[in-house]
Coordinates of C-alpha atoms in Angstrom, one line a residue:
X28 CA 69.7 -68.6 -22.4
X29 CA 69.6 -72.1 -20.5
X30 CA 66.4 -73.6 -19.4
X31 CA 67.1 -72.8 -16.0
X32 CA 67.3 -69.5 -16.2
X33 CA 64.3 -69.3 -18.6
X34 CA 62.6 -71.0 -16.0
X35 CA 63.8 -68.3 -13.0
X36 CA 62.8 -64.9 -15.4
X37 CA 59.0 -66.7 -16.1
X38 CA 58.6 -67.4 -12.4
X39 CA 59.8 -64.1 -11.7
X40 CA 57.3 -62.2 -14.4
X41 CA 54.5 -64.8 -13.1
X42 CA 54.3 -63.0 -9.6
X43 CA 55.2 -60.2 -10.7
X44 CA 51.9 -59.9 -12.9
X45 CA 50.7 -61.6 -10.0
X46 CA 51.2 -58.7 -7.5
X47 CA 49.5 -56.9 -9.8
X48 CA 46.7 -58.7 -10.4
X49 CA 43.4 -57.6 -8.5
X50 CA 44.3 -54.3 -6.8
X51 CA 42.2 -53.5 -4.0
X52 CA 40.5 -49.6 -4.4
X53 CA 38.3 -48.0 -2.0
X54 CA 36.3 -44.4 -2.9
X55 CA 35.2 -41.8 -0.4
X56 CA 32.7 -38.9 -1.6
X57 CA 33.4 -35.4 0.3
X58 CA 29.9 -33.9 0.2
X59 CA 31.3 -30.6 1.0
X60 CA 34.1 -29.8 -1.3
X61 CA 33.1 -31.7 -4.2
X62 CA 35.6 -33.8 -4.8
X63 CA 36.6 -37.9 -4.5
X64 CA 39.4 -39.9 -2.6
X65 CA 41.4 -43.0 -3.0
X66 CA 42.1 -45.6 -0.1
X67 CA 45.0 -48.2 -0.9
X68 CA 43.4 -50.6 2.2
X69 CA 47.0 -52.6 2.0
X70 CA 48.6 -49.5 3.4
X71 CA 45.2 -47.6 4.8
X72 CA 46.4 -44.6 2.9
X73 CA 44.5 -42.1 1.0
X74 CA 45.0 -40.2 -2.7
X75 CA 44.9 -36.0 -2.7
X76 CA 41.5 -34.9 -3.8
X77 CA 40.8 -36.4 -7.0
X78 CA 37.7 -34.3 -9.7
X79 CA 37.7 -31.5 -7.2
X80 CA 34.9 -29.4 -8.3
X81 CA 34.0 -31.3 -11.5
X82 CA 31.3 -33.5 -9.6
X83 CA 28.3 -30.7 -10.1
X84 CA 27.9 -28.2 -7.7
X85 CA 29.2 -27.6 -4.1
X86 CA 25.9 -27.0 -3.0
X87 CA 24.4 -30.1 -4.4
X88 CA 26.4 -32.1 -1.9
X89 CA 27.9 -35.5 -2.8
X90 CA 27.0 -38.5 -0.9
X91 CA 26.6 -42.0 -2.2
X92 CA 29.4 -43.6 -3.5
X93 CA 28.9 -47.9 -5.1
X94 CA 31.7 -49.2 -7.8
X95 CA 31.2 -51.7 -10.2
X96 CA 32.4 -55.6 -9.4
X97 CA 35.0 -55.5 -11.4
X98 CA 36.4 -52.1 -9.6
X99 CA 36.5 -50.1 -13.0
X100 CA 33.7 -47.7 -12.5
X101 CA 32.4 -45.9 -9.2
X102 CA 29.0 -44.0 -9.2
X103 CA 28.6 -41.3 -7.4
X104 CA 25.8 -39.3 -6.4
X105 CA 24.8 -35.0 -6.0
X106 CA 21.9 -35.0 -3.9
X107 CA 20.5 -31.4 -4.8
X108 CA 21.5 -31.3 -8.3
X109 CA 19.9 -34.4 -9.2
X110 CA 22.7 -36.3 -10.8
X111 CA 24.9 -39.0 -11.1
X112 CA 28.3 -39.2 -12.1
X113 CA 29.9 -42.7 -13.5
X114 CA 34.1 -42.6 -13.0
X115 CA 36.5 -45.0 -14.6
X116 CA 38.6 -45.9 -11.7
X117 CA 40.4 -48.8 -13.9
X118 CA 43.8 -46.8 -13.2
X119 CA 44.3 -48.0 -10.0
X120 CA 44.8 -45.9 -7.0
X121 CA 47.7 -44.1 -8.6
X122 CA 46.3 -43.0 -12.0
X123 CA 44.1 -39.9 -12.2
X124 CA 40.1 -41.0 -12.6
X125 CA 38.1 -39.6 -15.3
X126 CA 34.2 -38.6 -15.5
X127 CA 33.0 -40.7 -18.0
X128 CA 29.1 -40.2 -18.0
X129 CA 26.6 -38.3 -16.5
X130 CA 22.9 -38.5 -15.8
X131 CA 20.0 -36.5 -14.6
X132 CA 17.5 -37.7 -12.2
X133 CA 14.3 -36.3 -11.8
X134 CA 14.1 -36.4 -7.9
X135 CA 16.9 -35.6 -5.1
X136 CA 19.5 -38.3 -6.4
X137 CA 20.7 -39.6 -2.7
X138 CA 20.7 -43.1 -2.2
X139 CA 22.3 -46.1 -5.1
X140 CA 22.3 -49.8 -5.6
X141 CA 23.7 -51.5 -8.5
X142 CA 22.9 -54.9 -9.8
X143 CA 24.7 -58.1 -9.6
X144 CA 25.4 -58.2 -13.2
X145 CA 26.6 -54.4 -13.6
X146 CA 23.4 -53.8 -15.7
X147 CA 21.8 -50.9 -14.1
X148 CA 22.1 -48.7 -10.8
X149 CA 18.8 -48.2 -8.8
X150 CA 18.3 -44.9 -7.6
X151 CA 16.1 -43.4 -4.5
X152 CA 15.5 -39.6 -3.5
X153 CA 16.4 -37.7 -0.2
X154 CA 12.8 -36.1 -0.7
X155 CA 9.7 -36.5 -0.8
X156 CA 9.0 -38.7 -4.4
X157 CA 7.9 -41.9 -4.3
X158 CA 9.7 -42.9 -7.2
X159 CA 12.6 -45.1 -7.7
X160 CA 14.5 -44.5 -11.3
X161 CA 16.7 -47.0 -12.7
X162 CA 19.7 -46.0 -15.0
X163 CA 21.7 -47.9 -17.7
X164 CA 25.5 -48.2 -16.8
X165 CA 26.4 -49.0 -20.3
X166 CA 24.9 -46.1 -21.8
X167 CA 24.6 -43.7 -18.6
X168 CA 20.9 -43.5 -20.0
X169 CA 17.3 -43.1 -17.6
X170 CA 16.2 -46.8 -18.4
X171 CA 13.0 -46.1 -16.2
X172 CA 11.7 -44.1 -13.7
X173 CA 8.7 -45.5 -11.7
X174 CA 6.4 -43.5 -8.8
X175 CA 4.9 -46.0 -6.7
X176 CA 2.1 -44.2 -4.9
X177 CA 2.5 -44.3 -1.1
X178 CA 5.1 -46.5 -1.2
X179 CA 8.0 -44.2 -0.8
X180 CA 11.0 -44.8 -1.0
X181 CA 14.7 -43.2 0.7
X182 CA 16.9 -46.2 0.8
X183 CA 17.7 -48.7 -1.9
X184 CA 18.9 -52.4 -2.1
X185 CA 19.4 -55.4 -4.7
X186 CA 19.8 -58.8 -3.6
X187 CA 22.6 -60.7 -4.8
X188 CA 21.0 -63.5 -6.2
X189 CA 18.4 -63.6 -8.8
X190 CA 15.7 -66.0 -8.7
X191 CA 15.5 -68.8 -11.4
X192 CA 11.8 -68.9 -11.3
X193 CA 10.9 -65.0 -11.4
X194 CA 14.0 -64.3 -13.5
X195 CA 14.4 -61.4 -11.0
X196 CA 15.7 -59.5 -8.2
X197 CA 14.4 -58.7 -5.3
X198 CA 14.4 -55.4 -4.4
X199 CA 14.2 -53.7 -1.0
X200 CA 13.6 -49.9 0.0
X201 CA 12.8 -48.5 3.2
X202 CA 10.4 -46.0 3.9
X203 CA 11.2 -44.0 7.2
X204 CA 7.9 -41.4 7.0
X205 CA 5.7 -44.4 7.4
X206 CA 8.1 -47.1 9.2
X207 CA 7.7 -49.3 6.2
X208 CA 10.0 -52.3 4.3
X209 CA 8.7 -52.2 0.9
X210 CA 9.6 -55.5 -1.9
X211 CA 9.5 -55.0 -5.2
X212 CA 10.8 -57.5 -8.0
X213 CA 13.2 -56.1 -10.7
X214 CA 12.5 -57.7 -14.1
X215 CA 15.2 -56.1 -16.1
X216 CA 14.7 -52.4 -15.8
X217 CA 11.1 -52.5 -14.7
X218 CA 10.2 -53.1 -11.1
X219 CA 6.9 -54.4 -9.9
X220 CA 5.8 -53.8 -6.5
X221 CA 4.7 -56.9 -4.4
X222 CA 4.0 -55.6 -0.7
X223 CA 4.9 -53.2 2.4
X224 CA 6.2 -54.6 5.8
X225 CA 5.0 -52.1 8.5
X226 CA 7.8 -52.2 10.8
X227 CA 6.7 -49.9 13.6
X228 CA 7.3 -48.1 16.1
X229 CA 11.0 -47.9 13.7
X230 CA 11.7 -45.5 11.5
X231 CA 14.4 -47.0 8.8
X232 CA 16.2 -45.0 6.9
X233 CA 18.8 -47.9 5.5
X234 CA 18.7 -51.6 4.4
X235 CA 21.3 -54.2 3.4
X236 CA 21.2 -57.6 1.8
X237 CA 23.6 -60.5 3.4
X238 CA 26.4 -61.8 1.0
X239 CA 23.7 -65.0 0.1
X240 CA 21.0 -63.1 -0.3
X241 CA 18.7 -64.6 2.8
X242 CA 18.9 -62.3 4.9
X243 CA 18.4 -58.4 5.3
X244 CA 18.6 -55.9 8.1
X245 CA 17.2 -52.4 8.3
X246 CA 19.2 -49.5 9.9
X247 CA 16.2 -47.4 12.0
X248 CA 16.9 -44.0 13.1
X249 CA 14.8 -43.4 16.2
X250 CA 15.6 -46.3 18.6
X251 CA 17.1 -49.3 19.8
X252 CA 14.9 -52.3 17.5
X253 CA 16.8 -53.3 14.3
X254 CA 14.0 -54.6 11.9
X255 CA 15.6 -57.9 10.8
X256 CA 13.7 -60.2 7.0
X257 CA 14.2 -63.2 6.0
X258 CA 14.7 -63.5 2.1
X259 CA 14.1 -66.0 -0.2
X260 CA 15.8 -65.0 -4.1
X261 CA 12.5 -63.2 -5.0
X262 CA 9.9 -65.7 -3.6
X263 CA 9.1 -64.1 -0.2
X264 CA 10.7 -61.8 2.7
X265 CA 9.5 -62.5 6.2
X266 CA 9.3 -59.9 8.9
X267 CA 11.5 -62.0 11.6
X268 CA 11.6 -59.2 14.3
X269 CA 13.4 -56.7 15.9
X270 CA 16.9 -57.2 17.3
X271 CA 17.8 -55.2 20.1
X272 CA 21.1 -53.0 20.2
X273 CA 22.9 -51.4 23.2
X274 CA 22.8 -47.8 21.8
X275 CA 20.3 -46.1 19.3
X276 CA 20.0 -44.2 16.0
X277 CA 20.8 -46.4 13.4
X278 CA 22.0 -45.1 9.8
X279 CA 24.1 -48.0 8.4
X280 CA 24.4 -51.9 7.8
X281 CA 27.2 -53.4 6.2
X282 CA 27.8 -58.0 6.7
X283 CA 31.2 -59.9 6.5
X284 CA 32.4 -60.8 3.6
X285 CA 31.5 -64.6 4.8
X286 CA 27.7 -63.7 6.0
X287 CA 28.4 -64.3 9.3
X288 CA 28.6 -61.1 11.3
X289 CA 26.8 -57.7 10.1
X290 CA 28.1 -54.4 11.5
X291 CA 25.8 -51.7 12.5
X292 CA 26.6 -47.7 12.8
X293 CA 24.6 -46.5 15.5
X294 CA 25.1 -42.5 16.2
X295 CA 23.2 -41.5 18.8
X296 CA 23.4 -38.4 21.1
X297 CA 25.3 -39.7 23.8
X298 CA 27.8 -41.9 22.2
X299 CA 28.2 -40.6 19.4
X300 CA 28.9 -43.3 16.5
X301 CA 29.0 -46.8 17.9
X302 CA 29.5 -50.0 15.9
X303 CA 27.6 -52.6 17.2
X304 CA 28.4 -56.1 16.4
X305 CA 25.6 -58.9 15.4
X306 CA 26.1 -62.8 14.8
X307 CA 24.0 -63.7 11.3
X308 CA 23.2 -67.4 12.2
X309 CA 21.0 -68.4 9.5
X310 CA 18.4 -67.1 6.9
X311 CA 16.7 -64.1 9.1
X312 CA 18.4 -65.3 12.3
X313 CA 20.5 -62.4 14.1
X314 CA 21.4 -61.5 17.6
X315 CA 23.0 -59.2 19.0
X316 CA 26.7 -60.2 20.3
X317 CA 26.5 -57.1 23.2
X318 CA 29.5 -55.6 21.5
X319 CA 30.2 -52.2 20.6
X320 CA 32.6 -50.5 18.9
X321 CA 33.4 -46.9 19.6
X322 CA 34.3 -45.1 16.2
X323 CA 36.6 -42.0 17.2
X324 CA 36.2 -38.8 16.5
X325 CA 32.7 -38.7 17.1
X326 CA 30.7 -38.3 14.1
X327 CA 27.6 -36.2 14.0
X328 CA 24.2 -37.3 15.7
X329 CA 21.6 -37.7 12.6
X330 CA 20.9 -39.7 9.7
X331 CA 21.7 -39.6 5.7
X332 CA 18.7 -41.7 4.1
X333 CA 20.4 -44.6 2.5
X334 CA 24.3 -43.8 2.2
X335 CA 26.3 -46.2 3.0
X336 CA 29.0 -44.9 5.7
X337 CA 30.4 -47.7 6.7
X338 CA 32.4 -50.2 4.2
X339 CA 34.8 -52.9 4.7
X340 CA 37.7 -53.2 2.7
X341 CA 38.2 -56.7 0.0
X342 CA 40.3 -58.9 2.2
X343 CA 37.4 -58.4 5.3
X344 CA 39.8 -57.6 7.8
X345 CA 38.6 -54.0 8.6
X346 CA 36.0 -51.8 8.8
X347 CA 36.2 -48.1 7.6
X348 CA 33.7 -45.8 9.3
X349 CA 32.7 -42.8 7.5
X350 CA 30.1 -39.9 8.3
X351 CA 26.1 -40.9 9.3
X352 CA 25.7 -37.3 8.6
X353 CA 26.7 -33.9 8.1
X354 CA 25.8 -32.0 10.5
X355 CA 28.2 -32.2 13.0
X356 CA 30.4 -34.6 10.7
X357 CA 34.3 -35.3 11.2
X358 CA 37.0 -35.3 8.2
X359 CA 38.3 -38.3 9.3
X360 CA 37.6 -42.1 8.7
X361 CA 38.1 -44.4 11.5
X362 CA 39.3 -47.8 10.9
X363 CA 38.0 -50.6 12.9
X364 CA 40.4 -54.0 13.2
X365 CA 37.3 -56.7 12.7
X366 CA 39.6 -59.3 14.4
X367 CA 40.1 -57.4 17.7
X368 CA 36.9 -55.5 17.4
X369 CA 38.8 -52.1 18.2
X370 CA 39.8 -48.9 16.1
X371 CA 42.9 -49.0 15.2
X372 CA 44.0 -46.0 12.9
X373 CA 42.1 -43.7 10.6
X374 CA 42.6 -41.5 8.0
X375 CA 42.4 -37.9 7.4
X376 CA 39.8 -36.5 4.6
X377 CA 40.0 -33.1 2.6
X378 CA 36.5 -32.6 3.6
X379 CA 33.7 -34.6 5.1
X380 CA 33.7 -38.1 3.9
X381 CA 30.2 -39.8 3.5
X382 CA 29.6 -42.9 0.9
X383 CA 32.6 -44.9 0.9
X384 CA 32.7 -48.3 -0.9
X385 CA 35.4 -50.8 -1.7
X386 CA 36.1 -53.2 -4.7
X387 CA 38.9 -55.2 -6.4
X388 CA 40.2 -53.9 -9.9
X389 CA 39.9 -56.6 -12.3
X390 CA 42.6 -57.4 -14.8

């Protein structure tokens, strides 16, 4: 074999590894039939159902869905029958996933966050506990499980960064019963509470950390304000104020890729689910661009406390749109182009779809 051609057959294997390398994988949870779906976002086509019936009960209702960074594990929750289920996804959106670990929570598993590092998933209830328990992902073990009074807690979220000084994360969860923001710092697997932010007359029932860390925005179910914090890695979080959206009834939050846009699912009465665009200028600072985008068919009109129904897929171009709620709730995922700010396509569900996230496959 000349060099030449040596040359030609390694360039060739290069990209082909290459186009390999780093496949893109979304997961949807179905609450009602108990089973998980693939999205290939290159194509914005979806697998058959995938662990049909093996995710706990019907009845229990699956709703959360996060995946590890490196895209070989998804987490999914059942609300009623208080678990969690860990999936090796490594596959690829053509290989068949496999339940690898489950675990028991002692409250109404509903809402998840992981950390940066992969370490441990934080866990809130769809109840009444004030706890928040925090699991092992190694070991699929309950690391802790902490009540924190009347600080309750129904959505969950880790900030990206961890603070050099506190060797921590900051921790948000919202508490919709008594309009709060609660901060807690996560040393390892323990979390210590810090303070409420009484964020009245809203009612969240969501919050999201920007890409950097700096900034956070609460979803609010009962209005037009969207609670907006700015975040230093585990030093403070300032109440900045509300942003005002054109339609109400708030559920999820999800920011570009780059930090410089967050994307808000509104679902109220009237319009049904509207996705309303807001510019992320600096630490804390957001306004509201005046746009909104209708997501077709209309979803239903309440809230799920802490799922994440919207998601946008690894290359930022597009926004998938999932179900706020059930009630009321389509079996199909609209697809919103982020360039042109307009649905575009959307993708038909074997049930109806409610945590969705994305995540590239590491090699």
């Amino acid at each position: 074999m000349n060099k030449k051609i040596f040359f030609m057959l390694c360039l060739v294997f290069s990209l082909v590894s290459l186009s390999f390398a780093g496949e893109k994988i979304g997961v949807f949870a179905n609450s009602n039939t108990n089973s998980i779906q693939f999205i290939d976002p290159e194509t914005q086509t979806i697998s058959a159902s995938l662990l049909k019936g093996s995710l706990g009960s019907y009845g229990g209702g699956l709703f959360d869905v996060v995946i590890t960074s490196d895209g070989k594990t998804a987490i999914v929750s059942n609300f009623g029958d208080s678990r969690i289920f860990f999936i090796d996804i490594s596959g690829g959106f053509d290989a068949p996933p496999t339940i690898v670990g489950k675990t028991h929570i002692p409250f109404f598993a509903e809402d998840m966050a992981l950390t940066p590092d992969d370490k441990y998933v934080l866990i809130t209830d769809g109840g009444f506990a004030p706890s928040i328990a925090v699991v092992d992902v190694a070991t699929h073990k309950l690391a802790n499980i902490q009540s924190f009074g009347t600080a309750y807690s129904n959505a969950i979220a880790v900030s990206p960064c961890k603070s050099i000084e506190f060797g921590a994360y900051m921790v948000l969860s919202a508490d919709y019963f008594q309009g709060r923001i609660n901060v807690f710092r996560l040393y390892d697997a323990t979390l210590d509470y810090v303070k409420s932010i009484d964020v009245l007359p809203a009612r969240p029932v969501n919050v999201e950390f920007s890409p950097d860390g700096h900034t956070a925005i609460a979803a609010t179910a009962n209005g037009y304000r969207v609670p907006v914090f700015e975040v230093s890695c585990c030093s403070y979080v300032n109440f900045k104020g509300f942003v005002i959206v054109p339609h109400k009834s708030g559920q999820s939050c999800v920011f570009s890729p780059d930090g410089t846009k967050a994307y808000y699912l509104s679902n109220s009465v009237y319009y049904r689910a509207m996705i309303e665009v807001l510019d992320v200028t600096g630490p804390g600072q957001v306004t509201s661009t005046g746009v909104s985008i209708p997501a077709r068919p209309k979803k239903g009109t309440s809230q799920l406390f802490g799922v994440d129904t919207i998601a946008i897929e690894p290359s930022g171009n597009y926004l998938y749109v999932a179900n706020p709620t059930l009630s009321g709730g389509s079996e199909r995922i609209s697809i919103i182009d982020l360039v042109i700010n307009q649905q575009v396509n959307y993708v038909q569900a074997n049930g109806i779809p409610t945590g969705i996230a994305f995540a590239t496959i590491a090699d």
